Amino acid sequence: VLVAVFLISISGCGQVDTGDAGLKTSFGKISSSVLEPGLYWVNPIGGALHRYSLRDTRYDVKMNAYTKDMQQADFQISVIYAVNKTKVVDLHTKWGMDYARTIIEPIVQASLKDVVGQWEADKLVNGREEATKAIMDKVLLAMHETPILVKGLAILNIDYSDVFEKAIEAKQVQEQEALKEKN
């Protein structure tokens, strides 16, 4: 009997680590406020301890978009974000544990398509920093009401079709040769 009581009490223990926030639920209903790091007992029948990392986290989004001159490009975007500790209950009730995919990804995709659609493909290559800033501004504006704090955004890769990349390369070579002849 003592062994059974011990095993049941251990199965109801849960830990919230440093850098995390926790929520206890009982039969799906939130039964506590946001939990600080520590050891907690949760009813092993119908209870659960949900942990949300408050640390800076990286989320990568891969997508394609069209430029102003109708060139398709594949993008890899990296977003650095953290969960707002004061809004963990809101995060849990509205979005659940898959919040990065349901909040961050659609906002980043919409922002990128909006910004990239205003650039010509060859100018986007050289104006990457300016485009990144414009995307970040749109993402921050859209994420204002969410429990996610966006801390950084970077365009890791822009991949155009092979034909278009060769055309850009040929154009660069022609410009260099024209400068050489002029000098």
Short mmCIF file of N, CA and C in Angstrom, two decimals:
data_model
loop_
_atom_site.label_atom_id
_atom_site.label_comp_id
_atom_site.label_asym_id
_atom_site.label_seq_id
_atom_site.Cartn_x
_atom_site.Cartn_y
_atom_site.Cartn_z
N VAL A 1 0.84 -1.19 0.00
CA VAL A 1 0.00 0.00 0.00
C VAL A 1 0.88 1.25 0.00
N LEU A 2 1.93 1.23 0.81
CA LEU A 2 2.84 2.38 0.86
C LEU A 2 3.52 2.60 -0.49
N VAL A 3 3.89 1.53 -1.15
CA VAL A 3 4.52 1.64 -2.47
C VAL A 3 3.54 2.25 -3.47
N ALA A 4 2.29 1.81 -3.43
CA ALA A 4 1.28 2.34 -4.35
C ALA A 4 1.04 3.83 -4.09
N VAL A 5 0.95 4.23 -2.81
CA VAL A 5 0.76 5.64 -2.46
C VAL A 5 1.96 6.46 -2.93
N PHE A 6 3.15 5.93 -2.73
CA PHE A 6 4.37 6.61 -3.16
C PHE A 6 4.39 6.79 -4.68
N LEU A 7 4.06 5.74 -5.43
CA LEU A 7 4.06 5.83 -6.89
C LEU A 7 3.01 6.81 -7.40
N ILE A 8 1.85 6.84 -6.79
CA ILE A 8 0.80 7.78 -7.20
C ILE A 8 1.24 9.21 -6.92
N SER A 9 1.84 9.44 -5.75
CA SER A 9 2.27 10.81 -5.42
C SER A 9 3.40 11.28 -6.32
N ILE A 10 4.31 10.38 -6.70
CA ILE A 10 5.40 10.76 -7.61
C ILE A 10 4.84 11.04 -9.01
N SER A 11 3.86 10.26 -9.46
CA SER A 11 3.31 10.47 -10.80
C SER A 11 2.58 11.80 -10.90
N GLY A 12 2.23 12.39 -9.78
CA GLY A 12 1.55 13.68 -9.78
C GLY A 12 2.49 14.86 -9.62
N CYS A 13 3.80 14.62 -9.59
CA CYS A 13 4.76 15.71 -9.45
C CYS A 13 5.18 16.23 -10.82
N GLY A 14 5.34 17.52 -10.89
CA GLY A 14 5.82 18.14 -12.12
C GLY A 14 6.73 19.30 -11.78
N GLN A 15 7.62 19.60 -12.69
CA GLN A 15 8.60 20.64 -12.43
C GLN A 15 8.54 21.72 -13.51
N VAL A 16 8.59 22.96 -13.06
CA VAL A 16 8.72 24.10 -13.97
C VAL A 16 10.16 24.58 -13.83
N ASP A 17 10.90 24.53 -14.92
CA ASP A 17 12.32 24.89 -14.89
C ASP A 17 12.52 26.40 -14.90
N THR A 18 13.71 26.83 -14.53
CA THR A 18 14.09 28.23 -14.63
C THR A 18 14.02 28.64 -16.10
N GLY A 19 13.43 29.79 -16.36
CA GLY A 19 13.26 30.25 -17.73
C GLY A 19 11.95 29.81 -18.35
N ASP A 20 11.13 29.11 -17.57
CA ASP A 20 9.83 28.65 -18.04
C ASP A 20 8.73 29.22 -17.15
N ALA A 21 7.52 29.16 -17.66
CA ALA A 21 6.32 29.46 -16.87
C ALA A 21 5.42 28.25 -17.01
N GLY A 22 4.62 28.00 -15.99
CA GLY A 22 3.77 26.82 -16.04
C GLY A 22 2.33 27.15 -15.73
N LEU A 23 1.46 26.25 -16.15
CA LEU A 23 0.04 26.32 -15.84
C LEU A 23 -0.43 24.94 -15.44
N LYS A 24 -1.22 24.86 -14.38
CA LYS A 24 -1.84 23.60 -14.00
C LYS A 24 -3.25 23.58 -14.55
N THR A 25 -3.62 22.44 -15.10
CA THR A 25 -5.00 22.25 -15.53
C THR A 25 -5.57 21.03 -14.84
N SER A 26 -6.86 21.08 -14.63
CA SER A 26 -7.58 19.96 -14.05
C SER A 26 -8.77 19.66 -14.93
N PHE A 27 -8.74 18.53 -15.59
CA PHE A 27 -9.76 18.13 -16.56
C PHE A 27 -9.98 19.22 -17.61
N GLY A 28 -8.87 19.79 -18.09
CA GLY A 28 -8.89 20.77 -19.17
C GLY A 28 -9.09 22.21 -18.73
N LYS A 29 -9.47 22.43 -17.48
CA LYS A 29 -9.71 23.79 -16.99
C LYS A 29 -8.46 24.28 -16.26
N ILE A 30 -8.06 25.52 -16.55
CA ILE A 30 -6.89 26.09 -15.89
C ILE A 30 -7.21 26.25 -14.40
N SER A 31 -6.38 25.66 -13.56
CA SER A 31 -6.66 25.66 -12.13
C SER A 31 -5.65 26.47 -11.32
N SER A 32 -4.83 27.26 -12.00
CA SER A 32 -3.85 28.07 -11.27
C SER A 32 -3.50 29.30 -12.08
N SER A 33 -2.85 30.23 -11.42
CA SER A 33 -2.28 31.35 -12.16
C SER A 33 -0.94 30.87 -12.73
N VAL A 34 -0.22 31.75 -13.35
CA VAL A 34 1.07 31.38 -13.95
C VAL A 34 2.02 30.93 -12.83
N LEU A 35 2.61 29.77 -13.03
CA LEU A 35 3.50 29.18 -12.02
C LEU A 35 4.94 29.58 -12.25
N GLU A 36 5.61 29.91 -11.19
CA GLU A 36 7.05 30.22 -11.22
C GLU A 36 7.84 28.90 -11.25
N PRO A 37 9.14 28.96 -11.51
CA PRO A 37 9.94 27.74 -11.47
C PRO A 37 9.87 27.06 -10.11
N GLY A 38 9.78 25.75 -10.12
CA GLY A 38 9.70 24.98 -8.89
C GLY A 38 9.05 23.64 -9.13
N LEU A 39 8.82 22.91 -8.03
CA LEU A 39 8.20 21.59 -8.06
C LEU A 39 6.74 21.74 -7.66
N TYR A 40 5.84 21.11 -8.41
CA TYR A 40 4.41 21.22 -8.15
C TYR A 40 3.77 19.85 -8.18
N TRP A 41 2.73 19.72 -7.38
CA TRP A 41 1.96 18.49 -7.39
C TRP A 41 0.72 18.71 -8.23
N VAL A 42 0.48 17.78 -9.14
CA VAL A 42 -0.68 17.84 -10.03
C VAL A 42 -1.45 16.54 -9.85
N ASN A 43 -2.76 16.64 -9.78
CA ASN A 43 -3.60 15.46 -9.66
C ASN A 43 -3.30 14.52 -10.82
N PRO A 44 -2.82 13.30 -10.55
CA PRO A 44 -2.47 12.40 -11.64
C PRO A 44 -3.68 11.93 -12.47
N ILE A 45 -4.88 12.14 -11.95
CA ILE A 45 -6.08 11.75 -12.68
C ILE A 45 -6.75 13.03 -13.18
N GLY A 46 -6.57 13.32 -14.44
CA GLY A 46 -7.23 14.48 -15.04
C GLY A 46 -6.46 15.79 -14.93
N GLY A 47 -5.31 15.78 -14.28
CA GLY A 47 -4.52 16.99 -14.13
C GLY A 47 -3.30 16.99 -15.04
N ALA A 48 -2.82 18.17 -15.35
CA ALA A 48 -1.63 18.28 -16.20
C ALA A 48 -0.88 19.56 -15.86
N LEU A 49 0.40 19.54 -16.11
CA LEU A 49 1.25 20.71 -15.93
C LEU A 49 1.79 21.08 -17.31
N HIS A 50 1.45 22.28 -17.79
CA HIS A 50 1.88 22.75 -19.11
C HIS A 50 3.01 23.76 -18.91
N ARG A 51 4.10 23.56 -19.64
CA ARG A 51 5.26 24.44 -19.51
C ARG A 51 5.44 25.25 -20.79
N TYR A 52 5.70 26.55 -20.62
CA TYR A 52 5.97 27.46 -21.75
C TYR A 52 7.32 28.12 -21.51
N SER A 53 8.20 27.99 -22.47
CA SER A 53 9.53 28.59 -22.35
C SER A 53 9.43 30.10 -22.52
N LEU A 54 10.09 30.83 -21.63
CA LEU A 54 10.14 32.28 -21.71
C LEU A 54 11.45 32.75 -22.34
N ARG A 55 12.30 31.80 -22.70
CA ARG A 55 13.59 32.12 -23.30
C ARG A 55 13.42 32.55 -24.75
N ASP A 56 14.42 33.26 -25.25
CA ASP A 56 14.42 33.61 -26.68
C ASP A 56 14.50 32.31 -27.48
N THR A 57 13.62 32.20 -28.46
CA THR A 57 13.50 30.99 -29.25
C THR A 57 13.53 31.36 -30.73
N ARG A 58 14.10 30.49 -31.53
CA ARG A 58 14.17 30.72 -32.98
C ARG A 58 13.10 29.89 -33.67
N TYR A 59 12.39 30.53 -34.59
CA TYR A 59 11.39 29.83 -35.41
C TYR A 59 11.67 30.16 -36.86
N ASP A 60 11.87 29.14 -37.68
CA ASP A 60 12.17 29.34 -39.10
C ASP A 60 10.91 29.14 -39.94
N VAL A 61 10.73 30.02 -40.90
CA VAL A 61 9.61 29.96 -41.82
C VAL A 61 10.18 29.84 -43.23
N LYS A 62 9.74 28.82 -43.96
CA LYS A 62 10.14 28.66 -45.37
C LYS A 62 8.88 28.88 -46.21
N MET A 63 9.02 29.73 -47.23
CA MET A 63 7.88 30.03 -48.08
C MET A 63 8.35 30.60 -49.40
N ASN A 64 7.42 30.77 -50.32
CA ASN A 64 7.77 31.45 -51.56
C ASN A 64 6.87 32.66 -51.73
N ALA A 65 7.37 33.63 -52.50
CA ALA A 65 6.62 34.86 -52.74
C ALA A 65 7.04 35.41 -54.10
N TYR A 66 6.20 36.27 -54.65
CA TYR A 66 6.48 36.90 -55.94
C TYR A 66 6.90 38.35 -55.73
N THR A 67 7.89 38.75 -56.50
CA THR A 67 8.36 40.14 -56.46
C THR A 67 7.48 40.99 -57.36
N LYS A 68 7.75 42.29 -57.36
CA LYS A 68 6.99 43.24 -58.16
C LYS A 68 7.02 42.89 -59.65
N ASP A 69 8.17 42.38 -60.12
CA ASP A 69 8.31 42.01 -61.53
C ASP A 69 7.99 40.52 -61.78
N MET A 70 7.18 39.95 -60.89
CA MET A 70 6.63 38.60 -61.03
C MET A 70 7.67 37.49 -61.04
N GLN A 71 8.76 37.68 -60.32
CA GLN A 71 9.75 36.62 -60.17
C GLN A 71 9.45 35.87 -58.87
N GLN A 72 9.36 34.56 -58.96
CA GLN A 72 9.11 33.76 -57.76
C GLN A 72 10.42 33.49 -57.06
N ALA A 73 10.40 33.62 -55.75
CA ALA A 73 11.59 33.35 -54.95
C ALA A 73 11.19 32.53 -53.72
N ASP A 74 12.09 31.65 -53.33
CA ASP A 74 11.91 30.88 -52.11
C ASP A 74 12.68 31.59 -51.00
N PHE A 75 12.02 31.78 -49.87
CA PHE A 75 12.62 32.51 -48.75
C PHE A 75 12.74 31.60 -47.55
N GLN A 76 13.80 31.83 -46.78
CA GLN A 76 13.92 31.23 -45.47
C GLN A 76 14.09 32.39 -44.49
N ILE A 77 13.12 32.53 -43.59
CA ILE A 77 13.09 33.62 -42.62
C ILE A 77 13.27 33.03 -41.23
N SER A 78 14.07 33.68 -40.42
CA SER A 78 14.26 33.26 -39.04
C SER A 78 13.71 34.35 -38.12
N VAL A 79 12.87 33.94 -37.18
CA VAL A 79 12.27 34.87 -36.23
C VAL A 79 12.74 34.49 -34.83
N ILE A 80 13.25 35.47 -34.10
CA ILE A 80 13.62 35.27 -32.70
C ILE A 80 12.50 35.88 -31.87
N TYR A 81 11.93 35.06 -30.97
CA TYR A 81 10.79 35.52 -30.19
C TYR A 81 10.85 34.96 -28.77
N ALA A 82 10.02 35.50 -27.91
CA ALA A 82 9.85 34.97 -26.56
C ALA A 82 8.37 35.10 -26.20
N VAL A 83 7.94 34.29 -25.27
CA VAL A 83 6.57 34.35 -24.78
C VAL A 83 6.49 35.42 -23.69
N ASN A 84 5.45 36.24 -23.75
CA ASN A 84 5.20 37.26 -22.73
C ASN A 84 4.62 36.55 -21.50
N LYS A 85 5.36 36.57 -20.41
CA LYS A 85 4.97 35.84 -19.20
C LYS A 85 3.60 36.27 -18.68
N THR A 86 3.28 37.54 -18.83
CA THR A 86 1.99 38.03 -18.31
C THR A 86 0.80 37.55 -19.14
N LYS A 87 1.07 36.99 -20.32
CA LYS A 87 -0.02 36.56 -21.19
C LYS A 87 -0.01 35.05 -21.46
N VAL A 88 0.60 34.28 -20.55
CA VAL A 88 0.68 32.83 -20.75
C VAL A 88 -0.71 32.19 -20.71
N VAL A 89 -1.59 32.66 -19.82
CA VAL A 89 -2.94 32.09 -19.75
C VAL A 89 -3.67 32.33 -21.07
N ASP A 90 -3.56 33.53 -21.60
CA ASP A 90 -4.18 33.87 -22.88
C ASP A 90 -3.61 32.99 -24.00
N LEU A 91 -2.30 32.81 -23.99
CA LEU A 91 -1.64 31.97 -24.99
C LEU A 91 -2.18 30.54 -24.92
N HIS A 92 -2.29 30.02 -23.72
CA HIS A 92 -2.75 28.64 -23.54
C HIS A 92 -4.21 28.46 -23.96
N THR A 93 -5.06 29.41 -23.60
CA THR A 93 -6.48 29.25 -23.90
C THR A 93 -6.80 29.49 -25.38
N LYS A 94 -6.12 30.41 -26.03
CA LYS A 94 -6.45 30.73 -27.42
C LYS A 94 -5.67 29.91 -28.44
N TRP A 95 -4.40 29.61 -28.16
CA TRP A 95 -3.55 28.99 -29.19
C TRP A 95 -2.96 27.64 -28.78
N GLY A 96 -2.82 27.36 -27.53
CA GLY A 96 -2.27 26.07 -27.10
C GLY A 96 -0.77 25.96 -27.32
N MET A 97 -0.29 24.75 -27.30
CA MET A 97 1.15 24.50 -27.36
C MET A 97 1.74 24.72 -28.76
N ASP A 98 0.92 24.73 -29.78
CA ASP A 98 1.41 24.90 -31.15
C ASP A 98 1.31 26.37 -31.60
N TYR A 99 1.53 27.27 -30.65
CA TYR A 99 1.33 28.70 -30.90
C TYR A 99 2.29 29.27 -31.95
N ALA A 100 3.50 28.78 -32.03
CA ALA A 100 4.46 29.34 -32.99
C ALA A 100 3.95 29.17 -34.42
N ARG A 101 3.43 28.00 -34.72
CA ARG A 101 2.93 27.73 -36.07
C ARG A 101 1.63 28.50 -36.34
N THR A 102 0.79 28.65 -35.34
CA THR A 102 -0.50 29.29 -35.57
C THR A 102 -0.48 30.81 -35.44
N ILE A 103 0.52 31.37 -34.76
CA ILE A 103 0.60 32.83 -34.63
C ILE A 103 1.70 33.40 -35.53
N ILE A 104 2.92 32.94 -35.34
CA ILE A 104 4.08 33.54 -36.00
C ILE A 104 4.07 33.30 -37.51
N GLU A 105 3.89 32.06 -37.91
CA GLU A 105 4.03 31.71 -39.33
C GLU A 105 3.08 32.50 -40.24
N PRO A 106 1.78 32.57 -39.97
CA PRO A 106 0.91 33.33 -40.89
C PRO A 106 1.23 34.82 -40.92
N ILE A 107 1.62 35.38 -39.80
CA ILE A 107 1.94 36.82 -39.76
C ILE A 107 3.20 37.10 -40.55
N VAL A 108 4.21 36.26 -40.39
CA VAL A 108 5.47 36.44 -41.14
C VAL A 108 5.21 36.25 -42.63
N GLN A 109 4.44 35.25 -43.00
CA GLN A 109 4.16 35.02 -44.42
C GLN A 109 3.43 36.21 -45.04
N ALA A 110 2.40 36.71 -44.38
CA ALA A 110 1.66 37.85 -44.92
C ALA A 110 2.54 39.09 -45.02
N SER A 111 3.35 39.33 -44.00
CA SER A 111 4.24 40.50 -44.01
C SER A 111 5.27 40.40 -45.11
N LEU A 112 5.87 39.22 -45.27
CA LEU A 112 6.88 39.03 -46.31
C LEU A 112 6.29 39.22 -47.70
N LYS A 113 5.13 38.63 -47.95
CA LYS A 113 4.50 38.75 -49.27
C LYS A 113 4.15 40.20 -49.57
N ASP A 114 3.69 40.93 -48.56
CA ASP A 114 3.34 42.33 -48.75
C ASP A 114 4.58 43.17 -49.10
N VAL A 115 5.66 42.96 -48.38
CA VAL A 115 6.89 43.74 -48.60
C VAL A 115 7.58 43.33 -49.90
N VAL A 116 7.75 42.04 -50.12
CA VAL A 116 8.46 41.55 -51.30
C VAL A 116 7.72 41.94 -52.58
N GLY A 117 6.40 41.99 -52.52
CA GLY A 117 5.60 42.37 -53.68
C GLY A 117 5.84 43.80 -54.13
N GLN A 118 6.50 44.60 -53.31
CA GLN A 118 6.79 45.99 -53.65
C GLN A 118 8.20 46.15 -54.23
N TRP A 119 8.98 45.10 -54.27
CA TRP A 119 10.37 45.16 -54.73
C TRP A 119 10.52 44.43 -56.05
N GLU A 120 11.42 44.94 -56.90
CA GLU A 120 11.84 44.20 -58.08
C GLU A 120 12.90 43.20 -57.63
N ALA A 121 12.94 42.06 -58.28
CA ALA A 121 13.78 40.96 -57.83
C ALA A 121 15.25 41.33 -57.72
N ASP A 122 15.81 42.00 -58.74
CA ASP A 122 17.24 42.31 -58.69
C ASP A 122 17.55 43.36 -57.62
N LYS A 123 16.62 44.25 -57.35
CA LYS A 123 16.84 45.26 -56.31
C LYS A 123 16.68 44.67 -54.91
N LEU A 124 15.89 43.62 -54.79
CA LEU A 124 15.70 42.97 -53.50
C LEU A 124 17.00 42.33 -53.01
N VAL A 125 17.78 41.83 -53.93
CA VAL A 125 19.05 41.20 -53.55
C VAL A 125 19.94 42.23 -52.85
N ASN A 126 20.05 43.43 -53.41
CA ASN A 126 20.89 44.47 -52.81
C ASN A 126 20.19 45.20 -51.66
N GLY A 127 18.87 45.20 -51.64
CA GLY A 127 18.12 45.92 -50.61
C GLY A 127 17.59 45.01 -49.53
N ARG A 128 18.27 43.92 -49.31
CA ARG A 128 17.84 42.91 -48.34
C ARG A 128 17.66 43.48 -46.94
N GLU A 129 18.59 44.32 -46.52
CA GLU A 129 18.52 44.90 -45.18
C GLU A 129 17.29 45.79 -45.01
N GLU A 130 17.04 46.61 -46.02
CA GLU A 130 15.88 47.50 -45.99
C GLU A 130 14.57 46.69 -46.01
N ALA A 131 14.54 45.64 -46.82
CA ALA A 131 13.35 44.78 -46.88
C ALA A 131 13.13 44.06 -45.56
N THR A 132 14.21 43.61 -44.94
CA THR A 132 14.11 42.94 -43.64
C THR A 132 13.51 43.87 -42.60
N LYS A 133 13.97 45.12 -42.59
CA LYS A 133 13.43 46.10 -41.65
C LYS A 133 11.95 46.34 -41.89
N ALA A 134 11.53 46.44 -43.15
CA ALA A 134 10.12 46.65 -43.48
C ALA A 134 9.27 45.45 -43.04
N ILE A 135 9.78 44.25 -43.24
CA ILE A 135 9.06 43.04 -42.82
C ILE A 135 8.95 43.02 -41.30
N MET A 136 10.05 43.35 -40.61
CA MET A 136 10.04 43.36 -39.15
C MET A 136 9.02 44.37 -38.62
N ASP A 137 8.95 45.55 -39.23
CA ASP A 137 7.98 46.56 -38.81
C ASP A 137 6.55 46.04 -38.94
N LYS A 138 6.26 45.38 -40.05
CA LYS A 138 4.91 44.83 -40.26
C LYS A 138 4.61 43.70 -39.27
N VAL A 139 5.60 42.86 -39.01
CA VAL A 139 5.41 41.75 -38.06
C VAL A 139 5.16 42.31 -36.66
N LEU A 140 5.95 43.29 -36.25
CA LEU A 140 5.76 43.88 -34.92
C LEU A 140 4.38 44.49 -34.77
N LEU A 141 3.92 45.17 -35.80
CA LEU A 141 2.59 45.78 -35.76
C LEU A 141 1.50 44.71 -35.64
N ALA A 142 1.63 43.64 -36.41
CA ALA A 142 0.63 42.58 -36.39
C ALA A 142 0.67 41.75 -35.10
N MET A 143 1.84 41.65 -34.49
CA MET A 143 1.99 40.83 -33.28
C MET A 143 1.71 41.61 -32.00
N HIS A 144 1.39 42.85 -32.13
CA HIS A 144 1.20 43.73 -30.97
C HIS A 144 0.19 43.16 -29.96
N GLU A 145 -0.88 42.59 -30.44
CA GLU A 145 -1.94 42.10 -29.56
C GLU A 145 -1.77 40.64 -29.15
N THR A 146 -0.71 39.98 -29.60
CA THR A 146 -0.51 38.57 -29.28
C THR A 146 0.39 38.44 -28.05
N PRO A 147 0.46 37.24 -27.46
CA PRO A 147 1.34 37.01 -26.31
C PRO A 147 2.79 36.72 -26.69
N ILE A 148 3.14 37.02 -27.94
CA ILE A 148 4.50 36.76 -28.44
C ILE A 148 5.25 38.08 -28.56
N LEU A 149 6.48 38.10 -28.07
CA LEU A 149 7.35 39.25 -28.19
C LEU A 149 8.41 38.94 -29.25
N VAL A 150 8.32 39.59 -30.40
CA VAL A 150 9.29 39.36 -31.46
C VAL A 150 10.51 40.23 -31.18
N LYS A 151 11.69 39.59 -31.15
CA LYS A 151 12.92 40.30 -30.82
C LYS A 151 13.83 40.50 -32.01
N GLY A 152 13.64 39.71 -33.05
CA GLY A 152 14.48 39.85 -34.23
C GLY A 152 13.93 39.05 -35.39
N LEU A 153 14.34 39.45 -36.58
CA LEU A 153 13.92 38.77 -37.80
C LEU A 153 15.04 38.89 -38.81
N ALA A 154 15.30 37.82 -39.53
CA ALA A 154 16.36 37.85 -40.54
C ALA A 154 15.94 37.03 -41.75
N ILE A 155 16.27 37.55 -42.92
CA ILE A 155 16.11 36.77 -44.14
C ILE A 155 17.39 35.96 -44.30
N LEU A 156 17.29 34.66 -44.09
CA LEU A 156 18.48 33.81 -44.16
C LEU A 156 18.85 33.46 -45.59
N ASN A 157 17.83 33.31 -46.45
CA ASN A 157 18.12 32.89 -47.81
C ASN A 157 17.01 33.37 -48.75
N ILE A 158 17.43 33.85 -49.92
CA ILE A 158 16.52 34.15 -51.02
C ILE A 158 17.01 33.32 -52.19
N ASP A 159 16.17 32.44 -52.68
CA ASP A 159 16.57 31.56 -53.77
C ASP A 159 15.64 31.78 -54.96
N TYR A 160 16.19 32.38 -56.02
CA TYR A 160 15.45 32.58 -57.26
C TYR A 160 15.65 31.37 -58.15
N SER A 161 14.91 31.31 -59.24
CA SER A 161 15.08 30.23 -60.20
C SER A 161 16.48 30.32 -60.81
N ASP A 162 17.01 29.21 -61.28
CA ASP A 162 18.36 29.17 -61.86
C ASP A 162 18.47 30.10 -63.07
N VAL A 163 17.42 30.16 -63.87
CA VAL A 163 17.43 31.01 -65.07
C VAL A 163 17.56 32.48 -64.66
N PHE A 164 16.80 32.87 -63.66
CA PHE A 164 16.84 34.27 -63.22
C PHE A 164 18.19 34.61 -62.60
N GLU A 165 18.75 33.70 -61.81
CA GLU A 165 20.05 33.95 -61.19
C GLU A 165 21.15 34.10 -62.26
N LYS A 166 21.06 33.31 -63.31
CA LYS A 166 22.04 33.44 -64.40
C LYS A 166 21.87 34.77 -65.12
N ALA A 167 20.64 35.24 -65.26
CA ALA A 167 20.38 36.53 -65.91
C ALA A 167 20.95 37.67 -65.07
N ILE A 168 20.80 37.59 -63.75
CA ILE A 168 21.36 38.61 -62.86
C ILE A 168 22.88 38.60 -62.96
N GLU A 169 23.46 37.43 -62.98
CA GLU A 169 24.91 37.30 -63.09
C GLU A 169 25.41 37.89 -64.41
N ALA A 170 24.72 37.61 -65.49
CA ALA A 170 25.10 38.14 -66.81
C ALA A 170 25.00 39.66 -66.82
N LYS A 171 23.96 40.20 -66.19
CA LYS A 171 23.79 41.65 -66.11
C LYS A 171 24.94 42.29 -65.33
N GLN A 172 25.35 41.67 -64.24
CA GLN A 172 26.46 42.18 -63.44
C GLN A 172 27.76 42.17 -64.24
N VAL A 173 27.98 41.11 -64.99
CA VAL A 173 29.18 41.00 -65.81
C VAL A 173 29.18 42.10 -66.87
N GLN A 174 28.04 42.34 -67.52
CA GLN A 174 27.93 43.39 -68.53
C GLN A 174 28.21 44.76 -67.92
N GLU A 175 27.68 45.03 -66.73
CA GLU A 175 27.92 46.31 -66.07
C GLU A 175 29.40 46.49 -65.73
N GLN A 176 30.05 45.44 -65.29
CA GLN A 176 31.48 45.51 -64.97
C GLN A 176 32.30 45.76 -66.24
N GLU A 177 31.94 45.10 -67.32
CA GLU A 177 32.66 45.29 -68.58
C GLU A 177 32.46 46.71 -69.11
N ALA A 178 31.25 47.24 -68.98
CA ALA A 178 30.96 48.61 -69.41
C ALA A 178 31.78 49.61 -68.60
N LEU A 179 31.91 49.41 -67.30
CA LEU A 179 32.75 50.26 -66.45
C LEU A 179 34.21 50.17 -66.85
N LYS A 180 34.63 48.95 -67.16
CA LYS A 180 36.03 48.72 -67.56
C LYS A 180 36.35 49.46 -68.85
N GLU A 181 35.43 49.38 -69.84
CA GLU A 181 35.63 50.09 -71.10
C GLU A 181 35.60 51.60 -70.90
N LYS A 182 34.73 52.06 -70.06
CA LYS A 182 34.61 53.50 -69.80
C LYS A 182 35.90 54.03 -69.16
N ASN A 183 36.46 53.27 -68.26
CA ASN A 183 37.71 53.69 -67.61
C ASN A 183 38.89 53.59 -68.56
#
